[in-house]
Amino acid sequence: MTTLRETEGKTLPDAWDYQGQPADRSTTGGWTSAAMILGGEACERLTTLGIAVNLVTYLTGTMHLGNATSANTVTNFLGTSFMLCLLGGFVADTFLGRYLTIAIFATVQATGVTILTISTVVPSLRPPKCTAGSDSPCIPASGKQLMVLYLALYLTALGTGGLKSSVSGFGSDQFDDSNKVERKQMTNFFNWFFFFISIGSLAAVTILVYIEDNLGRQWGYGICACAIVLGLVVFLSGTRRYRFKKLAGSPLTQIAAVFVAAWKKRNIDLPSDLSLLYNVDDGQKKMQKQKLPHSKQFRFLDKAAIKIPESASSNRMMINKWSLSTLTDVEEVKMIIGMLPIWATTILFWTVYAQMTTFSVSQATSMDRKIGSFQIPPASLTVFFVGSILLTVPVYDRIIVPVARKLLKNPQGLTPLQRIGVGLVLSIFAMVAAALTELKRLRAARSHGLTDNPTAEIPLSVFWLVPQFFLVGSGEAFTYIGQLDFFLRECPKGMKTMSTGLFLSTLSLGFFFSSVLVTIVHKVTGVRKPWLADNLNQGKLYDFYWLLAILSALNLLIYLACAKWYVYKDKRLAEEGIELEEVEICAH
């Protein structure tokens, strides 16, 4: 008993050290471990954004690809990065754990960035430079050169996806949320986590972009390669101090199991008595899940909880998740399905966002970017994203929330769905501003006789593009936080990691939809009067922005209908007399 009392509170019951022993509170976890993880995340963000925000100018200027092809390459790269977060999360939750997932995928990302750096150094891996003053068109990149480029980009995307899915979660694992002191430290960790993300982002869109444009891509991408390797070394150096948690299992498995079990019993009639269905009280999951009231929607899925005797002469049940699900599992899947209309109508915002890293950068390339003798790199306009977010968040907290509390009688100010709605409205205004600015840019090009010269600098200040960057950045502040709050709040207790997956999938699909839309528009308009011409001065990019504004407006109407139809989880449970359990801290 003496030994037990001496060790009580020193080790954690749900965490282990690198040797597989119960983690000692004094020698594992805490800020020392978290600092190494934060350092690795800052390096990852610097690397990923250092490549992404300036990629379109590399594709058009060095690889001699068309504007539409370059824009699609960037959005496919970013879309794949976010989509692979789902794969990374599944692998971490089900097979490898967060530590190994981070280590392996960081190595993959380092490999991709190294190949990208090599491709900028070896002359045979990029096309020859355009001949100044020549009427002959520039030679585009060959199949071999593009193969090496795409290999580098998608290895980088694969590594990024694995890292994004696990870094913040592994950082939160270093704190014990059952301990008051460490729970407060965990909250501070999330604040520092977003701070280090911002530091990495700012360094990428300012210093790194300047190096790429003025010293050369080989230096910029070389710094990216060194940064991710440094981040990996820093991360691995903390191995002896990390706390490791058991594999939680992926909620995607639960969703699949419910559908499979329901399909297997599709020909069986549902019993009229709900007590005959297998429920959480019958199994061993009561401590991990909150019992949910039965809903009348998606009744087909209730068949997953129908009990089937193993044989006619036996009363034993088939306790196999692919054949029998608890009614609570079924209701959790129903809740996810009920969130899908909101999920679907937030995708288009990220399609608008994608234009800020593609065509808006192409616009900036052709405009007057000088401040005195200093020339702003076109991709550095992304800094207005950060600026608008930094401005929008305090304005929301100090001005909008107090006013909304009085008008809407809501202690939180705006609900998550209202915040998303504001972001969608701002994205419409952003596309209107972008279309009007492009019309002004084209008028300036025509009035100075620069329509036929794609490389000429149009005497129009690049700061005319600030409104579209600012509006999309402000919209992101509302939409991003609103989405995270909504998905975290509304996801069932037993499927909290789905909140991250649902959010990241809207980003991914938004980028992919941008690629699809650009491809369709370019194919339909590209014969006679292309909207997305390789020479923007001869195109109709403003019509593409008007199209996005119209689509965003229609999407907003659908979103408003879905938001009005949606009933928050706490209200549904309150109507059934069930108290909502405390929302757990969840990392994104």
PDB file of C-alpha atoms in Angstrom, residues 60-319:
ATOM      1  CA  THR A  60       3.440  30.270 -65.565  1.00  0.00           C
ATOM      2  CA  GLY A  61       6.834  32.020 -65.509  1.00  0.00           C
ATOM      3  CA  THR A  62       9.300  29.108 -65.343  1.00  0.00           C
ATOM      4  CA  MET A  63       7.389  26.035 -66.519  1.00  0.00           C
ATOM      5  CA  HIS A  64       5.478  28.088 -69.160  1.00  0.00           C
ATOM      6  CA  LEU A  65       2.085  26.561 -68.419  1.00  0.00           C
ATOM      7  CA  GLY A  66      -1.160  28.396 -69.213  1.00  0.00           C
ATOM      8  CA  ASN A  67      -3.067  30.348 -66.575  1.00  0.00           C
ATOM      9  CA  ALA A  68      -5.912  27.826 -66.375  1.00  0.00           C
ATOM     10  CA  THR A  69      -3.555  24.828 -66.146  1.00  0.00           C
ATOM     11  CA  SER A  70      -1.424  26.580 -63.523  1.00  0.00           C
ATOM     12  CA  ALA A  71      -4.476  27.524 -61.432  1.00  0.00           C
ATOM     13  CA  ASN A  72      -5.738  23.926 -61.543  1.00  0.00           C
ATOM     14  CA  THR A  73      -2.334  22.569 -60.546  1.00  0.00           C
ATOM     15  CA  VAL A  74      -2.275  24.820 -57.460  1.00  0.00           C
ATOM     16  CA  THR A  75      -5.855  24.046 -56.396  1.00  0.00           C
ATOM     17  CA  ASN A  76      -5.377  20.301 -56.990  1.00  0.00           C
ATOM     18  CA  PHE A  77      -2.205  20.415 -54.893  1.00  0.00           C
ATOM     19  CA  LEU A  78      -3.956  22.199 -52.016  1.00  0.00           C
ATOM     20  CA  GLY A  79      -7.117  20.103 -52.341  1.00  0.00           C
ATOM     21  CA  THR A  80      -5.096  16.896 -52.211  1.00  0.00           C
ATOM     22  CA  SER A  81      -3.207  18.150 -49.140  1.00  0.00           C
ATOM     23  CA  PHE A  82      -6.430  18.696 -47.212  1.00  0.00           C
ATOM     24  CA  MET A  83      -8.115  15.532 -48.481  1.00  0.00           C
ATOM     25  CA  LEU A  84      -5.118  13.450 -47.406  1.00  0.00           C
ATOM     26  CA  CYS A  85      -5.613  14.818 -43.885  1.00  0.00           C
ATOM     27  CA  LEU A  86      -8.540  12.371 -43.723  1.00  0.00           C
ATOM     28  CA  LEU A  87      -6.228   9.521 -44.712  1.00  0.00           C
ATOM     29  CA  GLY A  88      -3.614  10.667 -42.213  1.00  0.00           C
ATOM     30  CA  GLY A  89      -6.210  10.852 -39.437  1.00  0.00           C
ATOM     31  CA  PHE A  90      -7.536   7.383 -40.274  1.00  0.00           C
ATOM     32  CA  VAL A  91      -4.028   5.894 -40.291  1.00  0.00           C
ATOM     33  CA  ALA A  92      -3.142   7.606 -36.995  1.00  0.00           C
ATOM     34  CA  ASP A  93      -6.374   6.628 -35.214  1.00  0.00           C
ATOM     35  CA  THR A  94      -6.454   3.040 -36.474  1.00  0.00           C
ATOM     36  CA  PHE A  95      -2.923   1.792 -37.171  1.00  0.00           C
ATOM     37  CA  LEU A  96       0.158   3.869 -36.381  1.00  0.00           C
ATOM     38  CA  GLY A  97      -0.723   6.339 -33.658  1.00  0.00           C
ATOM     39  CA  ARG A  98       0.001  10.067 -33.914  1.00  0.00           C
ATOM     40  CA  TYR A  99       3.751   9.972 -33.209  1.00  0.00           C
ATOM     41  CA  LEU A 100       4.655   7.497 -35.958  1.00  0.00           C
ATOM     42  CA  THR A 101       2.223   9.155 -38.366  1.00  0.00           C
ATOM     43  CA  ILE A 102       3.934  12.541 -37.870  1.00  0.00           C
ATOM     44  CA  ALA A 103       7.428  11.080 -38.186  1.00  0.00           C
ATOM     45  CA  ILE A 104       6.671   9.066 -41.349  1.00  0.00           C
ATOM     46  CA  PHE A 105       4.676  11.750 -43.151  1.00  0.00           C
ATOM     47  CA  ALA A 106       7.191  14.484 -42.270  1.00  0.00           C
ATOM     48  CA  THR A 107       9.844  12.318 -43.929  1.00  0.00           C
ATOM     49  CA  VAL A 108       7.605  11.968 -46.991  1.00  0.00           C
ATOM     50  CA  GLN A 109       7.097  15.744 -47.125  1.00  0.00           C
ATOM     51  CA  ALA A 110      10.841  16.366 -46.788  1.00  0.00           C
ATOM     52  CA  THR A 111      11.428  13.963 -49.697  1.00  0.00           C
ATOM     53  CA  GLY A 112       8.895  15.802 -51.869  1.00  0.00           C
ATOM     54  CA  VAL A 113      10.321  19.254 -51.148  1.00  0.00           C
ATOM     55  CA  THR A 114      13.866  17.981 -51.777  1.00  0.00           C
ATOM     56  CA  ILE A 115      12.836  16.654 -55.213  1.00  0.00           C
ATOM     57  CA  LEU A 116      11.154  20.007 -55.930  1.00  0.00           C
ATOM     58  CA  THR A 117      14.362  21.841 -54.986  1.00  0.00           C
ATOM     59  CA  ILE A 118      16.462  19.565 -57.210  1.00  0.00           C
ATOM     60  CA  SER A 119      14.080  20.216 -60.123  1.00  0.00           C
ATOM     61  CA  THR A 120      14.804  23.963 -59.828  1.00  0.00           C
ATOM     62  CA  VAL A 121      18.586  23.376 -59.869  1.00  0.00           C
ATOM     63  CA  VAL A 122      18.992  20.798 -62.661  1.00  0.00           C
ATOM     64  CA  PRO A 123      18.523  22.609 -66.041  1.00  0.00           C
ATOM     65  CA  SER A 124      17.142  19.521 -67.807  1.00  0.00           C
ATOM     66  CA  LEU A 125      14.195  19.409 -65.376  1.00  0.00           C
ATOM     67  CA  ARG A 126      12.737  22.732 -66.539  1.00  0.00           C
ATOM     68  CA  PRO A 127      12.123  24.234 -70.000  1.00  0.00           C
ATOM     69  CA  PRO A 128      14.480  26.836 -71.531  1.00  0.00           C
ATOM     70  CA  LYS A 129      13.855  30.485 -70.749  1.00  0.00           C
ATOM     71  CA  CYS A 130      11.779  32.545 -73.146  1.00  0.00           C
ATOM     72  CA  THR A 131      13.783  34.556 -75.680  1.00  0.00           C
ATOM     73  CA  ALA A 132      13.328  38.277 -75.036  1.00  0.00           C
ATOM     74  CA  GLY A 133      11.867  40.159 -77.990  1.00  0.00           C
ATOM     75  CA  SER A 134      11.183  36.967 -79.934  1.00  0.00           C
ATOM     76  CA  ASP A 135       7.834  36.314 -81.612  1.00  0.00           C
ATOM     77  CA  SER A 136       8.157  32.553 -81.085  1.00  0.00           C
ATOM     78  CA  PRO A 137       6.090  31.201 -78.177  1.00  0.00           C
ATOM     79  CA  CYS A 138       7.775  29.986 -74.999  1.00  0.00           C
ATOM     80  CA  ILE A 139       8.481  26.249 -74.884  1.00  0.00           C
ATOM     81  CA  PRO A 140       6.247  24.640 -72.234  1.00  0.00           C
ATOM     82  CA  ALA A 141       7.505  21.980 -69.820  1.00  0.00           C
ATOM     83  CA  SER A 142       7.849  18.490 -71.302  1.00  0.00           C
ATOM     84  CA  GLY A 143       6.146  15.359 -70.018  1.00  0.00           C
ATOM     85  CA  LYS A 144       9.282  14.264 -68.144  1.00  0.00           C
ATOM     86  CA  GLN A 145       9.705  17.663 -66.517  1.00  0.00           C
ATOM     87  CA  LEU A 146       6.047  17.748 -65.452  1.00  0.00           C
ATOM     88  CA  MET A 147       6.291  14.189 -64.123  1.00  0.00           C
ATOM     89  CA  VAL A 148       9.137  15.185 -61.783  1.00  0.00           C
ATOM     90  CA  LEU A 149       7.255  18.349 -60.742  1.00  0.00           C
ATOM     91  CA  TYR A 150       4.025  16.478 -59.988  1.00  0.00           C
ATOM     92  CA  LEU A 151       5.914  13.745 -58.127  1.00  0.00           C
ATOM     93  CA  ALA A 152       7.473  16.405 -55.902  1.00  0.00           C
ATOM     94  CA  LEU A 153       4.200  18.270 -55.336  1.00  0.00           C
ATOM     95  CA  TYR A 154       2.080  15.238 -54.502  1.00  0.00           C
ATOM     96  CA  LEU A 155       4.699  13.711 -52.206  1.00  0.00           C
ATOM     97  CA  THR A 156       4.677  17.073 -50.436  1.00  0.00           C
ATOM     98  CA  ALA A 157       0.851  16.986 -50.337  1.00  0.00           C
ATOM     99  CA  LEU A 158       0.881  13.456 -48.906  1.00  0.00           C
ATOM    100  CA  GLY A 159       3.315  14.490 -46.186  1.00  0.00           C
ATOM    101  CA  THR A 160       1.358  17.645 -45.402  1.00  0.00           C
ATOM    102  CA  GLY A 161      -1.884  15.697 -45.053  1.00  0.00           C
ATOM    103  CA  GLY A 162      -0.394  13.244 -42.564  1.00  0.00           C
ATOM    104  CA  LEU A 163       1.156  16.031 -40.505  1.00  0.00           C
ATOM    105  CA  LYS A 164      -1.926  18.287 -40.375  1.00  0.00           C
ATOM    106  CA  SER A 165      -4.090  15.405 -39.183  1.00  0.00           C
ATOM    107  CA  SER A 166      -1.988  14.589 -36.125  1.00  0.00           C
ATOM    108  CA  VAL A 167       0.233  17.469 -34.966  1.00  0.00           C
ATOM    109  CA  SER A 168      -2.302  19.417 -32.879  1.00  0.00           C
ATOM    110  CA  GLY A 169      -3.812  16.220 -31.474  1.00  0.00           C
ATOM    111  CA  PHE A 170      -0.403  14.856 -30.447  1.00  0.00           C
ATOM    112  CA  GLY A 171       0.371  18.207 -28.827  1.00  0.00           C
ATOM    113  CA  SER A 172      -2.802  18.006 -26.741  1.00  0.00           C
ATOM    114  CA  ASP A 173      -1.815  14.458 -25.720  1.00  0.00           C
ATOM    115  CA  GLN A 174       1.109  15.982 -23.777  1.00  0.00           C
ATOM    116  CA  PHE A 175      -1.330  17.440 -21.238  1.00  0.00           C
ATOM    117  CA  ASP A 176      -3.646  15.560 -18.874  1.00  0.00           C
ATOM    118  CA  ASP A 177      -7.126  17.080 -19.173  1.00  0.00           C
ATOM    119  CA  SER A 178      -8.165  15.435 -15.876  1.00  0.00           C
ATOM    120  CA  ASN A 179      -5.608  17.621 -14.063  1.00  0.00           C
ATOM    121  CA  LYS A 180      -6.666  21.254 -13.481  1.00  0.00           C
ATOM    122  CA  VAL A 181      -3.180  22.694 -13.980  1.00  0.00           C
ATOM    123  CA  GLU A 182      -2.485  20.718 -17.150  1.00  0.00           C
ATOM    124  CA  ARG A 183      -5.967  21.399 -18.532  1.00  0.00           C
ATOM    125  CA  LYS A 184      -5.220  25.140 -18.343  1.00  0.00           C
ATOM    126  CA  GLN A 185      -1.849  24.509 -19.981  1.00  0.00           C
ATOM    127  CA  MET A 186      -3.635  22.637 -22.780  1.00  0.00           C
ATOM    128  CA  THR A 187      -5.796  25.679 -23.493  1.00  0.00           C
ATOM    129  CA  ASN A 188      -2.653  27.816 -23.657  1.00  0.00           C
ATOM    130  CA  PHE A 189      -1.094  25.234 -25.964  1.00  0.00           C
ATOM    131  CA  PHE A 190      -3.864  25.772 -28.527  1.00  0.00           C
ATOM    132  CA  ASN A 191      -3.290  29.534 -28.336  1.00  0.00           C
ATOM    133  CA  TRP A 192       0.438  29.045 -28.954  1.00  0.00           C
ATOM    134  CA  PHE A 193      -0.317  26.485 -31.666  1.00  0.00           C
ATOM    135  CA  PHE A 194      -2.265  29.049 -33.722  1.00  0.00           C
ATOM    136  CA  PHE A 195       0.385  31.671 -32.925  1.00  0.00           C
ATOM    137  CA  PHE A 196       3.133  29.472 -34.388  1.00  0.00           C
ATOM    138  CA  ILE A 197       0.952  28.732 -37.425  1.00  0.00           C
ATOM    139  CA  SER A 198       0.621  32.498 -37.968  1.00  0.00           C
ATOM    140  CA  ILE A 199       4.378  33.015 -37.540  1.00  0.00           C
ATOM    141  CA  GLY A 200       5.107  30.327 -40.133  1.00  0.00           C
ATOM    142  CA  SER A 201       2.487  31.764 -42.481  1.00  0.00           C
ATOM    143  CA  LEU A 202       3.778  35.332 -42.197  1.00  0.00           C
ATOM    144  CA  ALA A 203       7.363  34.235 -42.779  1.00  0.00           C
ATOM    145  CA  ALA A 204       6.264  32.266 -45.854  1.00  0.00           C
ATOM    146  CA  VAL A 205       4.255  35.025 -47.558  1.00  0.00           C
ATOM    147  CA  THR A 206       6.811  37.746 -46.879  1.00  0.00           C
ATOM    148  CA  ILE A 207      10.438  36.636 -46.437  1.00  0.00           C
ATOM    149  CA  LEU A 208      10.277  33.335 -48.318  1.00  0.00           C
ATOM    150  CA  VAL A 209       8.281  34.715 -51.250  1.00  0.00           C
ATOM    151  CA  TYR A 210      10.743  37.617 -51.552  1.00  0.00           C
ATOM    152  CA  ILE A 211      13.690  35.170 -51.639  1.00  0.00           C
ATOM    153  CA  GLU A 212      11.974  33.035 -54.310  1.00  0.00           C
ATOM    154  CA  ASP A 213      11.254  36.029 -56.545  1.00  0.00           C
ATOM    155  CA  ASN A 214      14.581  37.827 -56.131  1.00  0.00           C
ATOM    156  CA  LEU A 215      17.263  35.246 -55.297  1.00  0.00           C
ATOM    157  CA  GLY A 216      15.750  32.263 -57.110  1.00  0.00           C
ATOM    158  CA  ARG A 217      13.434  29.335 -56.559  1.00  0.00           C
ATOM    159  CA  GLN A 218      16.322  27.045 -55.690  1.00  0.00           C
ATOM    160  CA  TRP A 219      17.052  29.189 -52.631  1.00  0.00           C
ATOM    161  CA  GLY A 220      13.417  29.497 -51.600  1.00  0.00           C
ATOM    162  CA  TYR A 221      12.574  25.829 -52.018  1.00  0.00           C
ATOM    163  CA  GLY A 222      15.957  24.877 -50.530  1.00  0.00           C
ATOM    164  CA  ILE A 223      15.019  26.809 -47.380  1.00  0.00           C
ATOM    165  CA  CYS A 224      11.669  24.957 -47.368  1.00  0.00           C
ATOM    166  CA  ALA A 225      13.488  21.596 -47.556  1.00  0.00           C
ATOM    167  CA  CYS A 226      15.866  22.588 -44.745  1.00  0.00           C
ATOM    168  CA  ALA A 227      12.945  23.871 -42.647  1.00  0.00           C
ATOM    169  CA  ILE A 228      10.937  20.627 -42.796  1.00  0.00           C
ATOM    170  CA  VAL A 229      14.065  18.522 -42.093  1.00  0.00           C
ATOM    171  CA  LEU A 230      14.854  20.796 -39.126  1.00  0.00           C
ATOM    172  CA  GLY A 231      11.258  20.437 -37.932  1.00  0.00           C
ATOM    173  CA  LEU A 232      11.524  16.636 -38.167  1.00  0.00           C
ATOM    174  CA  VAL A 233      14.818  16.603 -36.215  1.00  0.00           C
ATOM    175  CA  VAL A 234      13.338  18.848 -33.498  1.00  0.00           C
ATOM    176  CA  PHE A 235      10.255  16.632 -33.297  1.00  0.00           C
ATOM    177  CA  LEU A 236      12.250  13.388 -33.039  1.00  0.00           C
ATOM    178  CA  SER A 237      14.551  14.873 -30.397  1.00  0.00           C
ATOM    179  CA  GLY A 238      11.625  14.943 -27.985  1.00  0.00           C
ATOM    180  CA  THR A 239      10.840  11.214 -28.279  1.00  0.00           C
ATOM    181  CA  ARG A 240      12.007  10.357 -24.740  1.00  0.00           C
ATOM    182  CA  ARG A 241       9.747  13.032 -23.234  1.00  0.00           C
ATOM    183  CA  TYR A 242       6.541  12.432 -25.187  1.00  0.00           C
ATOM    184  CA  ARG A 243       3.375  10.880 -23.808  1.00  0.00           C
ATOM    185  CA  PHE A 244       1.687   8.318 -26.026  1.00  0.00           C
ATOM    186  CA  LYS A 245      -2.015   7.401 -26.020  1.00  0.00           C
ATOM    187  CA  LYS A 246      -3.823   4.239 -27.095  1.00  0.00           C
ATOM    188  CA  LEU A 247      -5.274   4.060 -30.611  1.00  0.00           C
ATOM    189  CA  ALA A 248      -8.766   5.533 -30.482  1.00  0.00           C
ATOM    190  CA  GLY A 249     -10.140   3.952 -33.648  1.00  0.00           C
ATOM    191  CA  SER A 250     -11.557   5.919 -36.567  1.00  0.00           C
ATOM    192  CA  PRO A 251     -15.188   7.145 -36.615  1.00  0.00           C
ATOM    193  CA  LEU A 252     -15.176   6.377 -40.363  1.00  0.00           C
ATOM    194  CA  THR A 253     -15.143   2.697 -39.367  1.00  0.00           C
ATOM    195  CA  GLN A 254     -18.269   3.188 -37.228  1.00  0.00           C
ATOM    196  CA  ILE A 255     -20.106   4.934 -40.074  1.00  0.00           C
ATOM    197  CA  ALA A 256     -19.191   2.167 -42.500  1.00  0.00           C
ATOM    198  CA  ALA A 257     -20.159  -0.529 -39.973  1.00  0.00           C
ATOM    199  CA  VAL A 258     -23.645   0.962 -39.439  1.00  0.00           C
ATOM    200  CA  PHE A 259     -24.331   1.108 -43.183  1.00  0.00           C
ATOM    201  CA  VAL A 260     -23.006  -2.430 -43.729  1.00  0.00           C
ATOM    202  CA  ALA A 261     -25.055  -3.837 -40.839  1.00  0.00           C
ATOM    203  CA  ALA A 262     -28.205  -2.053 -42.066  1.00  0.00           C
ATOM    204  CA  TRP A 263     -27.651  -3.323 -45.629  1.00  0.00           C
ATOM    205  CA  LYS A 264     -27.218  -6.909 -44.428  1.00  0.00           C
ATOM    206  CA  LYS A 265     -30.620  -6.729 -42.706  1.00  0.00           C
ATOM    207  CA  ARG A 266     -32.380  -4.708 -45.397  1.00  0.00           C
ATOM    208  CA  ASN A 267     -35.047  -7.407 -45.879  1.00  0.00           C
ATOM    209  CA  ILE A 268     -35.923  -7.623 -42.169  1.00  0.00           C
ATOM    210  CA  ASP A 269     -38.829  -5.567 -40.843  1.00  0.00           C
ATOM    211  CA  LEU A 270     -38.177  -3.138 -38.011  1.00  0.00           C
ATOM    212  CA  PRO A 271     -39.805  -4.111 -34.694  1.00  0.00           C
ATOM    213  CA  SER A 272     -42.463  -1.737 -33.376  1.00  0.00           C
ATOM    214  CA  ASP A 273     -40.937  -1.965 -29.883  1.00  0.00           C
ATOM    215  CA  LEU A 274     -37.652  -0.023 -29.759  1.00  0.00           C
ATOM    216  CA  SER A 275     -36.533  -1.979 -26.681  1.00  0.00           C
ATOM    217  CA  LEU A 276     -35.962  -4.948 -28.988  1.00  0.00           C
ATOM    218  CA  LEU A 277     -33.154  -3.042 -30.708  1.00  0.00           C
ATOM    219  CA  TYR A 278     -29.603  -3.427 -29.431  1.00  0.00           C
ATOM    220  CA  ASN A 279     -28.712  -0.330 -27.379  1.00  0.00           C
ATOM    221  CA  VAL A 280     -25.783   1.184 -25.530  1.00  0.00           C
ATOM    222  CA  ASP A 281     -26.994  -0.157 -22.171  1.00  0.00           C
ATOM    223  CA  ASP A 282     -26.717  -3.676 -23.579  1.00  0.00           C
ATOM    224  CA  GLY A 283     -23.051  -3.276 -24.510  1.00  0.00           C
ATOM    225  CA  GLN A 284     -19.829  -2.009 -23.009  1.00  0.00           C
ATOM    226  CA  LYS A 285     -19.731   1.532 -24.455  1.00  0.00           C
ATOM    227  CA  LYS A 286     -21.770   3.366 -21.849  1.00  0.00           C
ATOM    228  CA  MET A 287     -18.800   5.284 -20.430  1.00  0.00           C
ATOM    229  CA  GLN A 288     -17.528   6.428 -23.825  1.00  0.00           C
ATOM    230  CA  LYS A 289     -20.813   7.506 -25.403  1.00  0.00           C
ATOM    231  CA  GLN A 290     -23.808   9.617 -24.531  1.00  0.00           C
ATOM    232  CA  LYS A 291     -27.115   7.834 -24.926  1.00  0.00           C
ATOM    233  CA  LEU A 292     -29.183   9.586 -27.607  1.00  0.00           C
ATOM    234  CA  PRO A 293     -32.947   9.662 -28.167  1.00  0.00           C
ATOM    235  CA  HIS A 294     -34.319   7.718 -31.095  1.00  0.00           C
ATOM    236  CA  SER A 295     -35.132   9.815 -34.164  1.00  0.00           C
ATOM    237  CA  LYS A 296     -37.600   9.066 -36.946  1.00  0.00           C
ATOM    238  CA  GLN A 297     -35.286  10.200 -39.730  1.00  0.00           C
ATOM    239  CA  PHE A 298     -33.285   7.740 -41.846  1.00  0.00           C
ATOM    240  CA  ARG A 299     -35.210   4.799 -40.374  1.00  0.00           C
ATOM    241  CA  PHE A 300     -33.427   2.393 -42.729  1.00  0.00           C
ATOM    242  CA  LEU A 301     -30.295   2.688 -40.568  1.00  0.00           C
ATOM    243  CA  ASP A 302     -32.223   1.436 -37.505  1.00  0.00           C
ATOM    244  CA  LYS A 303     -31.999  -2.013 -39.043  1.00  0.00           C
ATOM    245  CA  ALA A 304     -28.323  -2.077 -38.078  1.00  0.00           C
ATOM    246  CA  ALA A 305     -29.468  -2.452 -34.439  1.00  0.00           C
ATOM    247  CA  ILE A 306     -31.874  -5.369 -35.039  1.00  0.00           C
ATOM    248  CA  LYS A 307     -30.836  -8.346 -32.906  1.00  0.00           C
ATOM    249  CA  ILE A 308     -30.456 -11.617 -34.823  1.00  0.00           C
ATOM    250  CA  PRO A 309     -29.993 -14.930 -32.963  1.00  0.00           C
ATOM    251  CA  GLU A 310     -26.892 -16.800 -34.084  1.00  0.00           C
ATOM    252  CA  SER A 311     -29.096 -19.834 -34.820  1.00  0.00           C
ATOM    253  CA  ALA A 312     -32.666 -20.857 -34.327  1.00  0.00           C
ATOM    254  CA  SER A 313     -31.739 -22.904 -31.247  1.00  0.00           C
ATOM    255  CA  SER A 314     -29.611 -20.248 -29.613  1.00  0.00           C
ATOM    256  CA  ASN A 315     -30.373 -16.937 -27.887  1.00  0.00           C
ATOM    257  CA  ARG A 316     -26.836 -15.614 -28.147  1.00  0.00           C
ATOM    258  CA  MET A 317     -26.404 -12.464 -30.199  1.00  0.00           C
ATOM    259  CA  MET A 318     -23.965 -11.877 -33.021  1.00  0.00           C
ATOM    260  CA  ILE A 319     -21.777  -9.226 -31.340  1.00  0.00           C
TER     261      ILE A 319
END
